[in-house]
PDB file of C-alpha atoms in Angstrom:
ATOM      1  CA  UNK A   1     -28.813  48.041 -29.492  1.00  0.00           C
ATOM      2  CA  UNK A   2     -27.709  45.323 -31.459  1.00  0.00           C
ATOM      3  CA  UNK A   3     -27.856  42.560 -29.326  1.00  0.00           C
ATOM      4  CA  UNK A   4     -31.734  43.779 -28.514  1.00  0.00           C
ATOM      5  CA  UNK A   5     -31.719  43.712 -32.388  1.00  0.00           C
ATOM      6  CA  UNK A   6     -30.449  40.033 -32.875  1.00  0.00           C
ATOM      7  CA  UNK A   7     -33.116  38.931 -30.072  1.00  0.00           C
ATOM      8  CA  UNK A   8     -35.868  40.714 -31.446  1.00  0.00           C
ATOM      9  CA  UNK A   9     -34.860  38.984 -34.911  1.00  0.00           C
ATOM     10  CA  UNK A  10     -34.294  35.511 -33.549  1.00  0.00           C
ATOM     11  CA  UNK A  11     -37.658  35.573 -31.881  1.00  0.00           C
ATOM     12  CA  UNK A  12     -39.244  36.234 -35.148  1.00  0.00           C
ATOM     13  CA  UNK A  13     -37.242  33.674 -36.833  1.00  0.00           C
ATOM     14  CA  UNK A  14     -37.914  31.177 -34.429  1.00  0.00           C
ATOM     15  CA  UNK A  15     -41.546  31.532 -34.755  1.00  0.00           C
ATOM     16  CA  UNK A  16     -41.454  30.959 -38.506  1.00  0.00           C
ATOM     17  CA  UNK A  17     -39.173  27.938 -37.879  1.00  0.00           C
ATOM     18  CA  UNK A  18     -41.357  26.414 -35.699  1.00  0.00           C
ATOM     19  CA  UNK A  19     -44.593  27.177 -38.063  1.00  0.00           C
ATOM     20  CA  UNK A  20     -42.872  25.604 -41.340  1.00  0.00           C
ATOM     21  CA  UNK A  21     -41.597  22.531 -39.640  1.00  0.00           C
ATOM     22  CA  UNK A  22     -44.954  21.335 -39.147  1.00  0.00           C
ATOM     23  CA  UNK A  23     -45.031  20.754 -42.606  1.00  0.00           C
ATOM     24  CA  UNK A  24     -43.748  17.339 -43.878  1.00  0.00           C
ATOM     25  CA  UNK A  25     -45.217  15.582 -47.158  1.00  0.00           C
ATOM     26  CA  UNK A  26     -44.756  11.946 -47.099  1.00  0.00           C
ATOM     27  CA  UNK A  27     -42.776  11.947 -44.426  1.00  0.00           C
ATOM     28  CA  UNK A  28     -39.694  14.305 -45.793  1.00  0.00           C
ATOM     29  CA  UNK A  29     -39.069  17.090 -43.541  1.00  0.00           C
ATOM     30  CA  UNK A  30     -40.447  19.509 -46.736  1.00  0.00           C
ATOM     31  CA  UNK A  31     -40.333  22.399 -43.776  1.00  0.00           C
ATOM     32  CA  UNK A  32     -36.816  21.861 -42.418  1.00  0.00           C
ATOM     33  CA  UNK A  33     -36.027  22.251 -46.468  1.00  0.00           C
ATOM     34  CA  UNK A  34     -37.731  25.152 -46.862  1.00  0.00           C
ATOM     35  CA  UNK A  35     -36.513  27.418 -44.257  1.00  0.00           C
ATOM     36  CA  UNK A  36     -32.828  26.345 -45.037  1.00  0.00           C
ATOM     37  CA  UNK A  37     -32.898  27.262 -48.789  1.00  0.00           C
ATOM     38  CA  UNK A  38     -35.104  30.103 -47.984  1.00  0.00           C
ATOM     39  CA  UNK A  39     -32.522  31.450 -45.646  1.00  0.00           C
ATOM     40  CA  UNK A  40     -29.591  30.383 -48.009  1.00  0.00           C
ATOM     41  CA  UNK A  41     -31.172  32.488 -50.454  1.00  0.00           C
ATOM     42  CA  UNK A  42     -32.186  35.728 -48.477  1.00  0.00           C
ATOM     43  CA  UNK A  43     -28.987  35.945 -46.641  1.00  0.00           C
ATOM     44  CA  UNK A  44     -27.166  35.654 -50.284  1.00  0.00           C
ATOM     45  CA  UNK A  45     -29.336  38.777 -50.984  1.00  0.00           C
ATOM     46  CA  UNK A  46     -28.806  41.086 -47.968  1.00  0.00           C
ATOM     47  CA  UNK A  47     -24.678  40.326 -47.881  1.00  0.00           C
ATOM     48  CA  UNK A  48     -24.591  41.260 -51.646  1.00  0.00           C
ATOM     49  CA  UNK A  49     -26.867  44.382 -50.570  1.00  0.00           C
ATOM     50  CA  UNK A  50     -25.020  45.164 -47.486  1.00  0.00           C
ATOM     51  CA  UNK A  51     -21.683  44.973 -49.472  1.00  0.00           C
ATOM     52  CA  UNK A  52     -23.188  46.918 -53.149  1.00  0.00           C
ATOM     53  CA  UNK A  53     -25.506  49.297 -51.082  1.00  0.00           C
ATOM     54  CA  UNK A  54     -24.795  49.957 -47.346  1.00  0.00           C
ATOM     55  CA  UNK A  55     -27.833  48.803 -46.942  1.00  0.00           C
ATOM     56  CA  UNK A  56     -29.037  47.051 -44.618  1.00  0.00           C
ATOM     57  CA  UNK A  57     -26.801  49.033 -41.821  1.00  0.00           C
ATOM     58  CA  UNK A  58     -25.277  47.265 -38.818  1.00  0.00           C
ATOM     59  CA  UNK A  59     -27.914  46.938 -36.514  1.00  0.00           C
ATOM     60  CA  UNK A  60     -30.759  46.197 -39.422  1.00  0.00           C
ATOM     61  CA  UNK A  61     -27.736  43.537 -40.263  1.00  0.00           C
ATOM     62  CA  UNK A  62     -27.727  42.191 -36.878  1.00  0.00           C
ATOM     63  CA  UNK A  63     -31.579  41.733 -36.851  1.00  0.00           C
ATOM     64  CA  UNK A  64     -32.131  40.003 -40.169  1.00  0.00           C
ATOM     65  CA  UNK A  65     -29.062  37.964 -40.628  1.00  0.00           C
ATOM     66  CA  UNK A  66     -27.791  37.026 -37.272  1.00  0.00           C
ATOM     67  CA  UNK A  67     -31.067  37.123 -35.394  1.00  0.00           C
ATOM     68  CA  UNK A  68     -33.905  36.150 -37.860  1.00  0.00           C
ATOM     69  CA  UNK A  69     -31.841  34.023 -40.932  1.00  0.00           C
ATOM     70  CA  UNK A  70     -29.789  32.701 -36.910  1.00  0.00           C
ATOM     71  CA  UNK A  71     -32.533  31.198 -36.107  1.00  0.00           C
ATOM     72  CA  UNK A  72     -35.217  30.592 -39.095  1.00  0.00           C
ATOM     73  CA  UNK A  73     -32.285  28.110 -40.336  1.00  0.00           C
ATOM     74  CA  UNK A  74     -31.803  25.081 -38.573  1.00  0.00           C
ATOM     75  CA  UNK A  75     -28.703  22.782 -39.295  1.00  0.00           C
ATOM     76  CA  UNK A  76     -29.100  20.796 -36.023  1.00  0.00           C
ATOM     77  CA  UNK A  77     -32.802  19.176 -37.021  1.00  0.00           C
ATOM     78  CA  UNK A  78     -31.529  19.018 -40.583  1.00  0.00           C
ATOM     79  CA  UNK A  79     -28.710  16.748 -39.415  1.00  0.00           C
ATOM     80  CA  UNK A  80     -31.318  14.639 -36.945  1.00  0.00           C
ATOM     81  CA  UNK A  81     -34.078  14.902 -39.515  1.00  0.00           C
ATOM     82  CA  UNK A  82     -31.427  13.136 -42.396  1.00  0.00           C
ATOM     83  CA  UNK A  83     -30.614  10.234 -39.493  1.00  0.00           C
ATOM     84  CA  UNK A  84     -33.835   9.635 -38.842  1.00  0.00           C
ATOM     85  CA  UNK A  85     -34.831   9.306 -42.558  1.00  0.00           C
ATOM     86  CA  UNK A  86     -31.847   6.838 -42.844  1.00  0.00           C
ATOM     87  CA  UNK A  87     -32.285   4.897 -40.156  1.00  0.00           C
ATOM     88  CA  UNK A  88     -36.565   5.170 -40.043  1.00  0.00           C
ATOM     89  CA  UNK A  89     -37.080   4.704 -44.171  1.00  0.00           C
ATOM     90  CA  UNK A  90     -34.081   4.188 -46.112  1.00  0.00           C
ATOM     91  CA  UNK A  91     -30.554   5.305 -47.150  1.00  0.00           C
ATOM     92  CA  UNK A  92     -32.415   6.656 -50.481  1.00  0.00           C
ATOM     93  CA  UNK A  93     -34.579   8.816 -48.303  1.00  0.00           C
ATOM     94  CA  UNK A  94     -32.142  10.129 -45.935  1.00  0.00           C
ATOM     95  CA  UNK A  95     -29.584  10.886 -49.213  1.00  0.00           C
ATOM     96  CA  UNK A  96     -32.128  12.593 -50.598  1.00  0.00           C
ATOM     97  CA  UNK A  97     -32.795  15.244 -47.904  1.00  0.00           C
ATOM     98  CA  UNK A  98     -29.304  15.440 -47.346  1.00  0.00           C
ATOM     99  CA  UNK A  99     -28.310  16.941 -51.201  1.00  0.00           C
ATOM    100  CA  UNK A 100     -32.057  18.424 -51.723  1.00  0.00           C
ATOM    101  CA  UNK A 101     -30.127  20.637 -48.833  1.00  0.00           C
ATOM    102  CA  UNK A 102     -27.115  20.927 -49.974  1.00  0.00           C
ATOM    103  CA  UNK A 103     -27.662  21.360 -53.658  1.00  0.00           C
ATOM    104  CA  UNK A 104     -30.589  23.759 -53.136  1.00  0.00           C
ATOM    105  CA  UNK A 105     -28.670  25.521 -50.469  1.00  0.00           C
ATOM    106  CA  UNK A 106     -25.911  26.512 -52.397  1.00  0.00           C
ATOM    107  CA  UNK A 107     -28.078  27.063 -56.021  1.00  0.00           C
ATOM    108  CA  UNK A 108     -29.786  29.929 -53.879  1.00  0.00           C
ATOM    109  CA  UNK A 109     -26.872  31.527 -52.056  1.00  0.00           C
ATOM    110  CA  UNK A 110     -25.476  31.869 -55.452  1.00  0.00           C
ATOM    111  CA  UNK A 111     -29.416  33.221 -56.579  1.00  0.00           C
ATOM    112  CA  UNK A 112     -29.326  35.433 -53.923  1.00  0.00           C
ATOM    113  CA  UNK A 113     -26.067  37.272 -54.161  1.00  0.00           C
ATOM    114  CA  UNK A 114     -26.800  37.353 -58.051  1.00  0.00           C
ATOM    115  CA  UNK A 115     -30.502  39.134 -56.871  1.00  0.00           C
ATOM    116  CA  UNK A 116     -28.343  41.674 -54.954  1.00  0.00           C
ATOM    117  CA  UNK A 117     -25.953  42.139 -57.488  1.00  0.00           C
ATOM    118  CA  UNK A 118     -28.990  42.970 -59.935  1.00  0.00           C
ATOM    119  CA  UNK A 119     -31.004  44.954 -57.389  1.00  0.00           C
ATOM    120  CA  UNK A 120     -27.705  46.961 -56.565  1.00  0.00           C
ATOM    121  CA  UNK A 121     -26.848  47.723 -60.287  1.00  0.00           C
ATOM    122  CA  UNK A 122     -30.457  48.742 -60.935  1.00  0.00           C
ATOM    123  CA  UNK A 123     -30.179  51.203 -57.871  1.00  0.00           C
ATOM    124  CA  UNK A 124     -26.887  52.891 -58.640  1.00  0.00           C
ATOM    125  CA  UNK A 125     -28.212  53.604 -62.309  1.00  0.00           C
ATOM    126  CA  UNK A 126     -31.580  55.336 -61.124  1.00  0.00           C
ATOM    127  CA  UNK A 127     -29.772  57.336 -58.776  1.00  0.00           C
TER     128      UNK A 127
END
């Protein structure tokens, strides 16, 4: 079951992927940055969940983090996307993607285990 659930996940992922990389502004990869802090954050939030909660269980685990946040996140075209802004534009371009990445993608790990933290806390006090 949860191999079914990664694939079922990874589709979806992929499919989002695919739909947000379309999007580049001025020729920065604006999609490519967008799915990797998204997925820094959310799977920041579900392993702070999964650890405070139980929740999500195993297999919902295996959908969402290694299936959808597998595949929604892309280091591979992030890596080929910061070349090709350094050697297409400039060093100043191809710097910039690579800590708008980095920086970002670490500020909302950190935002999402803090989110999970606080959503945890919030639960175990209503209940």
């Amino acid at each position: 079951m949860q191999w079914l659930a990664v694939a079922l996940g990874g589709g979806l992922g992929a499919m989002l992927r695919f739909a947000l990389s379309q999007w580049v502004v001025r020729r920065f990869p604006v999609g490519t940055l967008v799915v990797n802090v998204l997925g820094c954050f959310l799977i920041g939030l579900l392993i702070s969940l999964a650890v405070k909660t139980k929740w999500p269980g195993p297999t919902m685990q295996c959908f969402l983090i290694g299936g959808f946040l597998g595949s929604l996140t892309t280091f591979s075209t992030f890596a080929y996307q910061t070349f090709e802004l350094t050697a297409e534009e400039s060093l100043s371009w191809g710097m910039l993607n690579l800590f708008s990445n980095l920086i970002l993608g670490l500020g909302l790990v950190w935002l999402g285990i803090a989110t999970g933290e606080t959503i945890a806390a919030a639960l175990e006090t209503s209940s």
